[in-house]
PDB file of C-alpha atoms in Angstrom:
ATOM      1  CA  MET A 166     126.812 133.386  56.099  1.00  0.00           C
ATOM      2  CA  LYS A 167     126.561 129.739  57.145  1.00  0.00           C
ATOM      3  CA  TYR A 168     123.432 129.369  54.992  1.00  0.00           C
ATOM      4  CA  ALA A 169     125.323 130.723  51.996  1.00  0.00           C
ATOM      5  CA  HIS A 170     128.155 128.282  52.660  1.00  0.00           C
ATOM      6  CA  ARG A 171     125.631 125.430  52.769  1.00  0.00           C
ATOM      7  CA  LEU A 172     124.242 126.486  49.368  1.00  0.00           C
ATOM      8  CA  ILE A 173     127.735 126.590  47.873  1.00  0.00           C
ATOM      9  CA  TRP A 174     128.581 123.241  49.459  1.00  0.00           C
ATOM     10  CA  THR A 175     125.361 121.646  48.150  1.00  0.00           C
ATOM     11  CA  ALA A 176     126.007 122.938  44.634  1.00  0.00           C
ATOM     12  CA  GLY A 177     129.551 121.598  44.735  1.00  0.00           C
ATOM     13  CA  ILE A 178     128.423 118.188  45.906  1.00  0.00           C
ATOM     14  CA  ALA A 179     125.781 118.030  43.200  1.00  0.00           C
ATOM     15  CA  ALA A 180     128.386 118.828  40.555  1.00  0.00           C
ATOM     16  CA  ALA A 181     130.740 116.216  41.951  1.00  0.00           C
ATOM     17  CA  THR A 182     127.984 113.610  41.954  1.00  0.00           C
ATOM     18  CA  THR A 183     127.264 114.337  38.293  1.00  0.00           C
ATOM     19  CA  LEU A 184     130.962 114.060  37.454  1.00  0.00           C
ATOM     20  CA  MET A 185     131.241 110.722  39.231  1.00  0.00           C
ATOM     21  CA  ALA A 186     128.249 109.374  37.362  1.00  0.00           C
ATOM     22  CA  ALA A 187     129.864 110.351  34.065  1.00  0.00           C
ATOM     23  CA  CYS A 188     133.360 109.152  34.863  1.00  0.00           C
ATOM     24  CA  GLY A 189     132.734 106.146  37.071  1.00  0.00           C
ATOM     25  CA  SER A 190     134.296 105.467  40.446  1.00  0.00           C
ATOM     26  CA  GLY A 191     137.876 106.587  40.067  1.00  0.00           C
ATOM     27  CA  THR A 192     140.711 106.187  42.516  1.00  0.00           C
ATOM     28  CA  PRO A 193     140.444 108.577  45.489  1.00  0.00           C
ATOM     29  CA  GLU A 194     143.372 110.778  46.442  1.00  0.00           C
ATOM     30  CA  THR A 195     145.075 109.447  49.534  1.00  0.00           C
ATOM     31  CA  GLY A 196     146.972 110.758  52.526  1.00  0.00           C
ATOM     32  CA  ALA A 197     149.943 108.531  53.367  1.00  0.00           C
ATOM     33  CA  SER A 198     149.170 105.462  51.310  1.00  0.00           C
ATOM     34  CA  SER A 199     147.576 104.584  47.993  1.00  0.00           C
ATOM     35  CA  THR A 200     143.999 103.484  47.663  1.00  0.00           C
ATOM     36  CA  ALA A 201     143.491  99.786  48.005  1.00  0.00           C
ATOM     37  CA  SER A 202     144.132  97.590  45.014  1.00  0.00           C
ATOM     38  CA  GLY A 203     143.684  93.874  45.283  1.00  0.00           C
ATOM     39  CA  PRO A 204     143.503  92.666  48.883  1.00  0.00           C
ATOM     40  CA  LYS A 205     143.878  96.032  50.626  1.00  0.00           C
ATOM     41  CA  LEU A 206     140.895  97.447  52.488  1.00  0.00           C
ATOM     42  CA  ALA A 207     139.956 100.955  51.310  1.00  0.00           C
ATOM     43  CA  VAL A 208     139.379 103.132  54.374  1.00  0.00           C
ATOM     44  CA  VAL A 209     138.494 106.811  54.599  1.00  0.00           C
ATOM     45  CA  ALA A 210     139.572 108.490  57.851  1.00  0.00           C
ATOM     46  CA  THR A 211     138.403 111.989  58.649  1.00  0.00           C
ATOM     47  CA  THR A 212     141.090 113.641  60.804  1.00  0.00           C
ATOM     48  CA  PRO A 213     144.893 113.344  60.892  1.00  0.00           C
ATOM     49  CA  GLU A 214     144.756 111.654  64.308  1.00  0.00           C
ATOM     50  CA  VAL A 215     142.184 109.075  63.263  1.00  0.00           C
ATOM     51  CA  ALA A 216     144.016 108.419  59.986  1.00  0.00           C
ATOM     52  CA  ASP A 217     147.236 107.767  61.901  1.00  0.00           C
ATOM     53  CA  PHE A 218     145.419 105.345  64.194  1.00  0.00           C
ATOM     54  CA  VAL A 219     144.001 103.463  61.197  1.00  0.00           C
ATOM     55  CA  ARG A 220     147.432 103.205  59.576  1.00  0.00           C
ATOM     56  CA  ASN A 221     148.949 101.813  62.752  1.00  0.00           C
ATOM     57  CA  ILE A 222     146.205  99.252  63.354  1.00  0.00           C
ATOM     58  CA  GLY A 223     145.612  98.354  59.701  1.00  0.00           C
ATOM     59  CA  GLY A 224     149.259  98.239  58.684  1.00  0.00           C
ATOM     60  CA  ALA A 225     149.951  96.987  55.186  1.00  0.00           C
ATOM     61  CA  ASP A 226     146.446  95.542  54.893  1.00  0.00           C
ATOM     62  CA  VAL A 227     144.674  98.890  54.561  1.00  0.00           C
ATOM     63  CA  ALA A 228     144.894 101.849  52.194  1.00  0.00           C
ATOM     64  CA  VAL A 229     143.941 105.063  53.974  1.00  0.00           C
ATOM     65  CA  THR A 230     142.443 108.178  52.443  1.00  0.00           C
ATOM     66  CA  GLN A 231     142.799 111.030  54.947  1.00  0.00           C
ATOM     67  CA  ILE A 232     140.196 113.752  54.430  1.00  0.00           C
ATOM     68  CA  ILE A 233     141.493 116.626  56.596  1.00  0.00           C
ATOM     69  CA  LYS A 234     145.110 117.482  55.917  1.00  0.00           C
ATOM     70  CA  PRO A 235     147.611 118.718  58.564  1.00  0.00           C
ATOM     71  CA  ASN A 236     147.053 122.222  59.967  1.00  0.00           C
ATOM     72  CA  VAL A 237     143.544 122.434  58.532  1.00  0.00           C
ATOM     73  CA  ASP A 238     140.939 123.410  61.122  1.00  0.00           C
ATOM     74  CA  PRO A 239     138.446 120.510  61.444  1.00  0.00           C
ATOM     75  CA  HIS A 240     135.743 122.598  63.141  1.00  0.00           C
ATOM     76  CA  ASP A 241     134.689 124.526  60.045  1.00  0.00           C
ATOM     77  CA  TYR A 242     135.802 122.120  57.313  1.00  0.00           C
ATOM     78  CA  GLU A 243     134.072 122.162  53.920  1.00  0.00           C
ATOM     79  CA  PRO A 244     134.283 118.872  51.973  1.00  0.00           C
ATOM     80  CA  THR A 245     135.647 118.838  48.429  1.00  0.00           C
ATOM     81  CA  PRO A 246     134.542 116.806  45.407  1.00  0.00           C
ATOM     82  CA  ALA A 247     137.630 114.628  45.986  1.00  0.00           C
ATOM     83  CA  ASP A 248     136.376 113.883  49.513  1.00  0.00           C
ATOM     84  CA  LEU A 249     133.015 112.869  48.101  1.00  0.00           C
ATOM     85  CA  GLN A 250     134.653 110.535  45.592  1.00  0.00           C
ATOM     86  CA  ALA A 251     136.878 108.993  48.257  1.00  0.00           C
ATOM     87  CA  ILE A 252     133.909 108.221  50.486  1.00  0.00           C
ATOM     88  CA  ALA A 253     131.873 106.858  47.561  1.00  0.00           C
ATOM     89  CA  THR A 254     134.584 104.300  46.745  1.00  0.00           C
ATOM     90  CA  ALA A 255     135.555 103.384  50.320  1.00  0.00           C
ATOM     91  CA  GLU A 256     134.668 100.181  52.117  1.00  0.00           C
ATOM     92  CA  LEU A 257     134.905 101.740  55.587  1.00  0.00           C
ATOM     93  CA  VAL A 258     134.724 105.284  56.984  1.00  0.00           C
ATOM     94  CA  VAL A 259     136.325 106.031  60.354  1.00  0.00           C
ATOM     95  CA  LYS A 260     135.552 109.240  62.233  1.00  0.00           C
ATOM     96  CA  ASN A 261     136.612 110.923  65.456  1.00  0.00           C
ATOM     97  CA  GLY A 262     132.996 111.458  66.492  1.00  0.00           C
ATOM     98  CA  VAL A 263     131.644 113.664  69.293  1.00  0.00           C
ATOM     99  CA  GLY A 264     130.274 116.094  66.702  1.00  0.00           C
ATOM    100  CA  LEU A 265     133.707 117.120  65.395  1.00  0.00           C
ATOM    101  CA  GLU A 266     132.832 116.222  61.775  1.00  0.00           C
ATOM    102  CA  GLU A 267     129.541 118.080  61.378  1.00  0.00           C
ATOM    103  CA  TRP A 268     129.918 117.870  57.604  1.00  0.00           C
ATOM    104  CA  LEU A 269     130.307 114.097  57.420  1.00  0.00           C
ATOM    105  CA  ASP A 270     126.713 112.837  57.518  1.00  0.00           C
ATOM    106  CA  ARG A 271     125.534 114.955  54.592  1.00  0.00           C
ATOM    107  CA  THR A 272     128.688 114.081  52.642  1.00  0.00           C
ATOM    108  CA  ILE A 273     128.096 110.360  53.185  1.00  0.00           C
ATOM    109  CA  GLU A 274     124.493 110.766  52.059  1.00  0.00           C
ATOM    110  CA  SER A 275     125.488 112.698  48.936  1.00  0.00           C
ATOM    111  CA  ALA A 276     128.176 110.124  48.109  1.00  0.00           C
ATOM    112  CA  GLY A 277     125.697 107.267  48.352  1.00  0.00           C
ATOM    113  CA  PHE A 278     127.998 105.439  50.767  1.00  0.00           C
ATOM    114  CA  LYS A 279     126.341 102.283  52.112  1.00  0.00           C
ATOM    115  CA  GLY A 280     129.253 100.817  54.033  1.00  0.00           C
ATOM    116  CA  THR A 281     130.090 100.940  57.731  1.00  0.00           C
ATOM    117  CA  VAL A 282     130.970 104.108  59.632  1.00  0.00           C
ATOM    118  CA  VAL A 283     133.194 103.475  62.657  1.00  0.00           C
ATOM    119  CA  ASP A 284     132.817 106.047  65.430  1.00  0.00           C
ATOM    120  CA  SER A 285     136.141 105.810  67.243  1.00  0.00           C
ATOM    121  CA  SER A 286     134.802 107.724  70.260  1.00  0.00           C
ATOM    122  CA  GLN A 287     132.394 104.995  71.345  1.00  0.00           C
ATOM    123  CA  GLY A 288     133.034 104.165  74.994  1.00  0.00           C
ATOM    124  CA  VAL A 289     135.027 107.302  75.767  1.00  0.00           C
ATOM    125  CA  THR A 290     133.864 109.255  78.817  1.00  0.00           C
ATOM    126  CA  LEU A 291     133.128 112.691  77.377  1.00  0.00           C
ATOM    127  CA  ARG A 292     133.599 116.060  79.006  1.00  0.00           C
ATOM    128  CA  GLU A 293     130.548 118.291  79.154  1.00  0.00           C
ATOM    129  CA  GLY A 294     131.101 121.689  77.580  1.00  0.00           C
ATOM    130  CA  GLY A 295     134.831 121.977  78.227  1.00  0.00           C
ATOM    131  CA  HIS A 296     137.277 121.161  80.968  1.00  0.00           C
ATOM    132  CA  HIS A 297     136.793 124.323  83.037  1.00  0.00           C
ATOM    133  CA  GLU A 298     133.260 123.216  83.915  1.00  0.00           C
ATOM    134  CA  GLU A 299     134.291 119.707  84.887  1.00  0.00           C
ATOM    135  CA  GLU A 300     135.810 118.377  88.031  1.00  0.00           C
ATOM    136  CA  GLU A 301     138.375 115.653  87.677  1.00  0.00           C
ATOM    137  CA  GLY A 302     136.415 112.450  87.437  1.00  0.00           C
ATOM    138  CA  GLU A 303     137.032 108.803  86.989  1.00  0.00           C
ATOM    139  CA  HIS A 304     137.983 107.558  83.571  1.00  0.00           C
ATOM    140  CA  ALA A 305     135.377 105.020  82.520  1.00  0.00           C
ATOM    141  CA  GLU A 306     135.590 102.793  79.503  1.00  0.00           C
ATOM    142  CA  GLY A 307     131.981 101.667  79.314  1.00  0.00           C
ATOM    143  CA  GLU A 308     129.572 102.837  76.686  1.00  0.00           C
ATOM    144  CA  GLY A 309     126.541 104.749  77.871  1.00  0.00           C
ATOM    145  CA  GLU A 310     124.470 107.849  77.460  1.00  0.00           C
ATOM    146  CA  GLN A 311     127.536 110.060  77.231  1.00  0.00           C
ATOM    147  CA  HIS A 312     127.016 110.236  73.473  1.00  0.00           C
ATOM    148  CA  ALA A 313     123.660 111.950  73.757  1.00  0.00           C
ATOM    149  CA  GLY A 314     123.835 115.553  72.540  1.00  0.00           C
ATOM    150  CA  GLU A 315     127.269 115.184  71.022  1.00  0.00           C
ATOM    151  CA  GLU A 316     127.500 118.850  70.082  1.00  0.00           C
ATOM    152  CA  GLU A 317     127.649 119.770  73.776  1.00  0.00           C
ATOM    153  CA  HIS A 318     130.741 117.692  74.495  1.00  0.00           C
ATOM    154  CA  ASP A 319     134.449 118.317  74.026  1.00  0.00           C
ATOM    155  CA  PRO A 320     135.531 116.416  70.882  1.00  0.00           C
ATOM    156  CA  HIS A 321     139.313 116.632  71.506  1.00  0.00           C
ATOM    157  CA  ILE A 322     139.295 113.213  73.122  1.00  0.00           C
ATOM    158  CA  TRP A 323     142.644 112.010  71.757  1.00  0.00           C
ATOM    159  CA  HIS A 324     144.655 114.285  74.048  1.00  0.00           C
ATOM    160  CA  ASP A 325     144.290 111.702  76.826  1.00  0.00           C
ATOM    161  CA  PRO A 326     146.255 108.580  75.765  1.00  0.00           C
ATOM    162  CA  ARG A 327     143.763 106.417  77.648  1.00  0.00           C
ATOM    163  CA  ASN A 328     141.070 107.682  75.307  1.00  0.00           C
ATOM    164  CA  ALA A 329     143.344 106.971  72.348  1.00  0.00           C
ATOM    165  CA  LYS A 330     143.482 103.351  73.531  1.00  0.00           C
ATOM    166  CA  ILE A 331     139.688 103.156  73.344  1.00  0.00           C
ATOM    167  CA  MET A 332     139.719 104.774  69.913  1.00  0.00           C
ATOM    168  CA  VAL A 333     142.211 102.317  68.409  1.00  0.00           C
ATOM    169  CA  ALA A 334     140.320  99.376  69.950  1.00  0.00           C
ATOM    170  CA  ASN A 335     137.166 100.598  68.184  1.00  0.00           C
ATOM    171  CA  ILE A 336     139.101 100.923  64.948  1.00  0.00           C
ATOM    172  CA  GLN A 337     140.496  97.397  65.297  1.00  0.00           C
ATOM    173  CA  LYS A 338     136.972  96.030  65.738  1.00  0.00           C
ATOM    174  CA  GLY A 339     135.781  97.905  62.666  1.00  0.00           C
ATOM    175  CA  LEU A 340     138.657  96.711  60.514  1.00  0.00           C
ATOM    176  CA  ALA A 341     138.268  93.115  61.696  1.00  0.00           C
ATOM    177  CA  ALA A 342     134.540  93.154  60.921  1.00  0.00           C
ATOM    178  CA  ALA A 343     135.220  94.506  57.428  1.00  0.00           C
ATOM    179  CA  GLU A 344     138.120  92.099  56.738  1.00  0.00           C
ATOM    180  CA  PRO A 345     137.740  89.009  58.974  1.00  0.00           C
ATOM    181  CA  ALA A 346     140.611  87.185  57.287  1.00  0.00           C
ATOM    182  CA  LYS A 347     143.015  89.879  58.545  1.00  0.00           C
ATOM    183  CA  ALA A 348     141.593  90.063  62.065  1.00  0.00           C
ATOM    184  CA  GLY A 349     144.634  88.365  63.595  1.00  0.00           C
ATOM    185  CA  ALA A 350     147.031  90.880  62.071  1.00  0.00           C
ATOM    186  CA  PHE A 351     144.867  93.776  63.222  1.00  0.00           C
ATOM    187  CA  ALA A 352     144.814  92.363  66.758  1.00  0.00           C
ATOM    188  CA  GLU A 353     148.601  92.059  66.816  1.00  0.00           C
ATOM    189  CA  ASN A 354     148.986  95.630  65.590  1.00  0.00           C
ATOM    190  CA  LEU A 355     146.540  96.806  68.256  1.00  0.00           C
ATOM    191  CA  ALA A 356     148.520  95.112  71.029  1.00  0.00           C
ATOM    192  CA  ALA A 357     151.788  96.674  69.865  1.00  0.00           C
ATOM    193  CA  TYR A 358     150.310 100.145  69.452  1.00  0.00           C
ATOM    194  CA  THR A 359     148.486  99.992  72.778  1.00  0.00           C
ATOM    195  CA  ALA A 360     151.840  99.363  74.463  1.00  0.00           C
ATOM    196  CA  GLU A 361     153.165 102.526  72.800  1.00  0.00           C
ATOM    197  CA  LEU A 362     150.175 104.502  74.052  1.00  0.00           C
ATOM    198  CA  ASP A 363     150.811 103.219  77.578  1.00  0.00           C
ATOM    199  CA  LYS A 364     154.422 104.360  77.313  1.00  0.00           C
ATOM    200  CA  LEU A 365     153.337 107.771  76.051  1.00  0.00           C
ATOM    201  CA  ASP A 366     151.037 108.141  79.032  1.00  0.00           C
ATOM    202  CA  SER A 367     153.687 107.097  81.545  1.00  0.00           C
ATOM    203  CA  ASP A 368     156.321 109.340  79.918  1.00  0.00           C
ATOM    204  CA  ASN A 369     153.934 112.300  80.056  1.00  0.00           C
ATOM    205  CA  ALA A 370     153.162 111.635  83.707  1.00  0.00           C
ATOM    206  CA  ALA A 371     156.875 111.419  84.520  1.00  0.00           C
ATOM    207  CA  ALA A 372     157.557 114.720  82.749  1.00  0.00           C
ATOM    208  CA  TRP A 373     154.775 116.484  84.650  1.00  0.00           C
ATOM    209  CA  ALA A 374     155.939 115.041  87.967  1.00  0.00           C
ATOM    210  CA  LYS A 375     158.915 117.419  87.701  1.00  0.00           C
ATOM    211  CA  ILE A 376     156.618 120.478  87.630  1.00  0.00           C
ATOM    212  CA  PRO A 377     154.909 121.526  90.906  1.00  0.00           C
ATOM    213  CA  LYS A 378     151.122 121.488  90.581  1.00  0.00           C
ATOM    214  CA  ALA A 379     150.997 125.180  91.465  1.00  0.00           C
ATOM    215  CA  ASP A 380     153.021 125.944  88.313  1.00  0.00           C
ATOM    216  CA  ARG A 381     150.991 123.823  85.882  1.00  0.00           C
ATOM    217  CA  LYS A 382     149.011 126.715  84.348  1.00  0.00           C
ATOM    218  CA  LEU A 383     147.925 126.614  80.737  1.00  0.00           C
ATOM    219  CA  VAL A 384     146.654 129.275  78.315  1.00  0.00           C
ATOM    220  CA  THR A 385     146.148 128.118  74.723  1.00  0.00           C
ATOM    221  CA  ASN A 386     144.726 129.405  71.433  1.00  0.00           C
ATOM    222  CA  HIS A 387     141.427 127.620  71.922  1.00  0.00           C
ATOM    223  CA  ASP A 388     139.838 125.255  74.382  1.00  0.00           C
ATOM    224  CA  ALA A 389     141.304 122.047  72.936  1.00  0.00           C
ATOM    225  CA  PHE A 390     143.260 120.484  75.787  1.00  0.00           C
ATOM    226  CA  GLY A 391     140.610 119.657  78.373  1.00  0.00           C
ATOM    227  CA  TYR A 392     141.294 115.918  78.395  1.00  0.00           C
ATOM    228  CA  TYR A 393     145.045 116.499  78.618  1.00  0.00           C
ATOM    229  CA  ILE A 394     144.575 119.004  81.448  1.00  0.00           C
ATOM    230  CA  ALA A 395     142.399 116.608  83.423  1.00  0.00           C
ATOM    231  CA  ARG A 396     144.747 113.673  82.870  1.00  0.00           C
ATOM    232  CA  TYR A 397     147.913 115.423  84.057  1.00  0.00           C
ATOM    233  CA  GLU A 398     146.332 117.732  86.649  1.00  0.00           C
ATOM    234  CA  LEU A 399     146.997 121.086  85.036  1.00  0.00           C
ATOM    235  CA  GLU A 400     145.130 124.322  85.750  1.00  0.00           C
ATOM    236  CA  PHE A 401     143.238 125.802  82.816  1.00  0.00           C
ATOM    237  CA  VAL A 402     143.607 129.582  83.021  1.00  0.00           C
ATOM    238  CA  GLY A 403     141.874 130.402  79.738  1.00  0.00           C
ATOM    239  CA  SER A 404     142.061 130.415  75.965  1.00  0.00           C
ATOM    240  CA  VAL A 405     142.430 133.117  73.331  1.00  0.00           C
ATOM    241  CA  ILE A 406     139.347 131.723  71.596  1.00  0.00           C
ATOM    242  CA  PRO A 407     136.894 131.071  74.455  1.00  0.00           C
ATOM    243  CA  SER A 408     135.350 127.963  72.972  1.00  0.00           C
ATOM    244  CA  LEU A 409     135.844 124.349  71.980  1.00  0.00           C
ATOM    245  CA  ASP A 410     135.133 125.604  68.440  1.00  0.00           C
ATOM    246  CA  THR A 411     137.694 127.817  66.682  1.00  0.00           C
ATOM    247  CA  SER A 412     134.967 129.945  65.021  1.00  0.00           C
ATOM    248  CA  ALA A 413     134.187 131.800  68.273  1.00  0.00           C
ATOM    249  CA  GLU A 414     135.604 135.264  68.862  1.00  0.00           C
ATOM    250  CA  LEU A 415     136.993 136.916  71.984  1.00  0.00           C
ATOM    251  CA  SER A 416     135.016 139.977  73.101  1.00  0.00           C
ATOM    252  CA  GLY A 417     136.732 143.043  74.506  1.00  0.00           C
ATOM    253  CA  LYS A 418     135.625 142.181  78.029  1.00  0.00           C
ATOM    254  CA  GLN A 419     136.786 138.580  77.681  1.00  0.00           C
ATOM    255  CA  LEU A 420     140.160 139.793  76.451  1.00  0.00           C
ATOM    256  CA  THR A 421     140.519 142.141  79.424  1.00  0.00           C
ATOM    257  CA  ASP A 422     139.411 139.426  81.818  1.00  0.00           C
ATOM    258  CA  LEU A 423     141.892 136.930  80.354  1.00  0.00           C
ATOM    259  CA  VAL A 424     144.770 139.377  80.687  1.00  0.00           C
ATOM    260  CA  ALA A 425     143.776 140.044  84.295  1.00  0.00           C
ATOM    261  CA  LYS A 426     143.522 136.333  85.045  1.00  0.00           C
ATOM    262  CA  ILE A 427     146.931 135.626  83.522  1.00  0.00           C
ATOM    263  CA  LYS A 428     148.467 138.280  85.738  1.00  0.00           C
ATOM    264  CA  ALA A 429     146.553 137.198  88.858  1.00  0.00           C
ATOM    265  CA  THR A 430     147.454 133.524  88.532  1.00  0.00           C
ATOM    266  CA  GLY A 431     151.119 134.068  87.755  1.00  0.00           C
ATOM    267  CA  THR A 432     150.814 132.320  84.409  1.00  0.00           C
ATOM    268  CA  THR A 433     154.071 132.636  82.482  1.00  0.00           C
ATOM    269  CA  ALA A 434     153.227 131.696  78.889  1.00  0.00           C
ATOM    270  CA  ILE A 435     150.541 131.533  76.206  1.00  0.00           C
ATOM    271  CA  PHE A 436     150.778 128.578  73.837  1.00  0.00           C
ATOM    272  CA  ALA A 437     149.864 129.081  70.188  1.00  0.00           C
ATOM    273  CA  GLU A 438     148.555 126.204  68.087  1.00  0.00           C
ATOM    274  CA  SER A 439     149.813 124.997  64.733  1.00  0.00           C
ATOM    275  CA  SER A 440     146.461 125.318  62.926  1.00  0.00           C
ATOM    276  CA  LEU A 441     145.605 128.814  64.208  1.00  0.00           C
ATOM    277  CA  PRO A 442     147.235 132.237  63.658  1.00  0.00           C
ATOM    278  CA  PRO A 443     149.158 133.493  66.718  1.00  0.00           C
ATOM    279  CA  LYS A 444     148.463 137.236  66.330  1.00  0.00           C
ATOM    280  CA  THR A 445     145.761 137.536  69.007  1.00  0.00           C
ATOM    281  CA  ALA A 446     147.777 135.374  71.385  1.00  0.00           C
ATOM    282  CA  GLU A 447     150.763 137.667  70.837  1.00  0.00           C
ATOM    283  CA  ALA A 448     148.661 140.764  71.560  1.00  0.00           C
ATOM    284  CA  ILE A 449     147.302 139.278  74.781  1.00  0.00           C
ATOM    285  CA  ALA A 450     150.759 138.139  75.849  1.00  0.00           C
ATOM    286  CA  GLN A 451     152.133 141.630  75.321  1.00  0.00           C
ATOM    287  CA  GLN A 452     149.389 143.131  77.503  1.00  0.00           C
ATOM    288  CA  ALA A 453     149.870 140.474  80.184  1.00  0.00           C
ATOM    289  CA  GLY A 454     153.657 140.666  80.113  1.00  0.00           C
ATOM    290  CA  VAL A 455     154.206 136.970  79.355  1.00  0.00           C
ATOM    291  CA  LYS A 456     155.859 135.037  76.537  1.00  0.00           C
ATOM    292  CA  VAL A 457     154.189 133.401  73.560  1.00  0.00           C
ATOM    293  CA  VAL A 458     155.244 129.907  72.569  1.00  0.00           C
ATOM    294  CA  ALA A 459     154.677 129.706  68.809  1.00  0.00           C
ATOM    295  CA  GLY A 460     156.371 128.880  65.516  1.00  0.00           C
ATOM    296  CA  GLU A 461     158.039 125.482  65.541  1.00  0.00           C
ATOM    297  CA  ASP A 462     157.015 125.092  69.183  1.00  0.00           C
ATOM    298  CA  ALA A 463     153.306 125.704  68.537  1.00  0.00           C
ATOM    299  CA  LEU A 464     151.121 123.015  70.034  1.00  0.00           C
ATOM    300  CA  PHE A 465     149.186 120.490  67.990  1.00  0.00           C
ATOM    301  CA  GLY A 466     145.665 121.069  69.272  1.00  0.00           C
ATOM    302  CA  ASP A 467     143.469 119.988  66.361  1.00  0.00           C
ATOM    303  CA  SER A 468     146.037 118.645  63.930  1.00  0.00           C
ATOM    304  CA  LEU A 469     149.307 116.776  63.517  1.00  0.00           C
ATOM    305  CA  GLY A 470     152.552 117.896  61.941  1.00  0.00           C
ATOM    306  CA  ALA A 471     153.650 117.518  58.344  1.00  0.00           C
ATOM    307  CA  PRO A 472     153.722 113.968  56.957  1.00  0.00           C
ATOM    308  CA  GLY A 473     157.158 112.420  57.430  1.00  0.00           C
ATOM    309  CA  SER A 474     158.060 114.639  60.378  1.00  0.00           C
ATOM    310  CA  PRO A 475     158.221 113.269  63.948  1.00  0.00           C
ATOM    311  CA  GLU A 476     155.155 115.365  64.778  1.00  0.00           C
ATOM    312  CA  GLY A 477     153.316 113.935  61.765  1.00  0.00           C
ATOM    313  CA  THR A 478     152.182 111.020  63.931  1.00  0.00           C
ATOM    314  CA  TYR A 479     149.903 111.052  66.956  1.00  0.00           C
ATOM    315  CA  LEU A 480     152.663 109.808  69.250  1.00  0.00           C
ATOM    316  CA  GLY A 481     155.138 112.383  67.954  1.00  0.00           C
ATOM    317  CA  ALA A 482     152.694 115.277  68.199  1.00  0.00           C
ATOM    318  CA  GLU A 483     151.712 114.405  71.756  1.00  0.00           C
ATOM    319  CA  ARG A 484     155.347 114.046  72.815  1.00  0.00           C
ATOM    320  CA  HIS A 485     156.018 117.440  71.234  1.00  0.00           C
ATOM    321  CA  ASN A 486     153.133 119.037  73.158  1.00  0.00           C
ATOM    322  CA  THR A 487     154.322 117.680  76.493  1.00  0.00           C
ATOM    323  CA  ARG A 488     157.951 118.640  75.889  1.00  0.00           C
ATOM    324  CA  VAL A 489     157.080 122.179  74.805  1.00  0.00           C
ATOM    325  CA  ILE A 490     154.673 122.902  77.664  1.00  0.00           C
ATOM    326  CA  VAL A 491     156.863 121.356  80.365  1.00  0.00           C
ATOM    327  CA  ASP A 492     160.013 123.106  79.114  1.00  0.00           C
ATOM    328  CA  ALA A 493     158.248 126.473  78.934  1.00  0.00           C
ATOM    329  CA  LEU A 494     156.732 126.218  82.401  1.00  0.00           C
ATOM    330  CA  ALA A 495     159.934 124.879  83.930  1.00  0.00           C
ATOM    331  CA  GLY A 496     162.028 127.640  82.380  1.00  0.00           C
TER     332      GLY A 496
END
């Protein structure tokens, strides 16, 4: 099936390339802002989180094209001809990294993009294979061999605000290198946004301080919150999809084991995610005799909320996640 998808994807890219050659380099479709005209720097950002970071650091001096729209699963994303065109006409591409955008390298090659790709994850201490296999370790900011074998690491790095600080610092460096004349403005934006990330982190910590550690048990749709769990000392009980990747499926034995673990640990809720259907979570919750937190209270695991909503920004989505989980566990 994946091979067939690759063939379809390749054919689509080839057609898009032919169209671009015939029509020239048009204006790519954008997320929150229009493509750069005049002095603005044209930047393609892959995920909603990364796009929001670029907008905050770049400000009025950048025009951001966001590839993955809200509530679209990034793990199994298939690029469109519009994505190809956007990358072909961009001056800078910014990605989450850690193997999250498996489609990006071949898309860049097909688009003929020769500019700079900024990997916002550089310097982040990565978690090997998911949080349940890791002990709580020190948070290091140095670059090193942690980027070897990216596909084996947890890519959901933004759920720890300290990692988000590293990501936006990488983005600021990339923007400044691409537009040196605006470096001062980018640095000022970075300082202001870093202060907001520090406040987010301290607010989260204060909210969790009200919940006894014995009650900080989390079951989610998929294994997306490892960095958050480690940062705020939660206990990971399990996930409906037993993987960092949303394409995995829960076997009958895994389902039975998860229900048993929920009951044994005294877990009180299963948290659905905005980009995934809640049906399996609801079935497991019914068997385990616990509530499902879904709908408007679904967590933002891989995505952000709708543009223009409070949850449509990284800060808003993370505040939402903390409020929802803390309220549910406290209640």
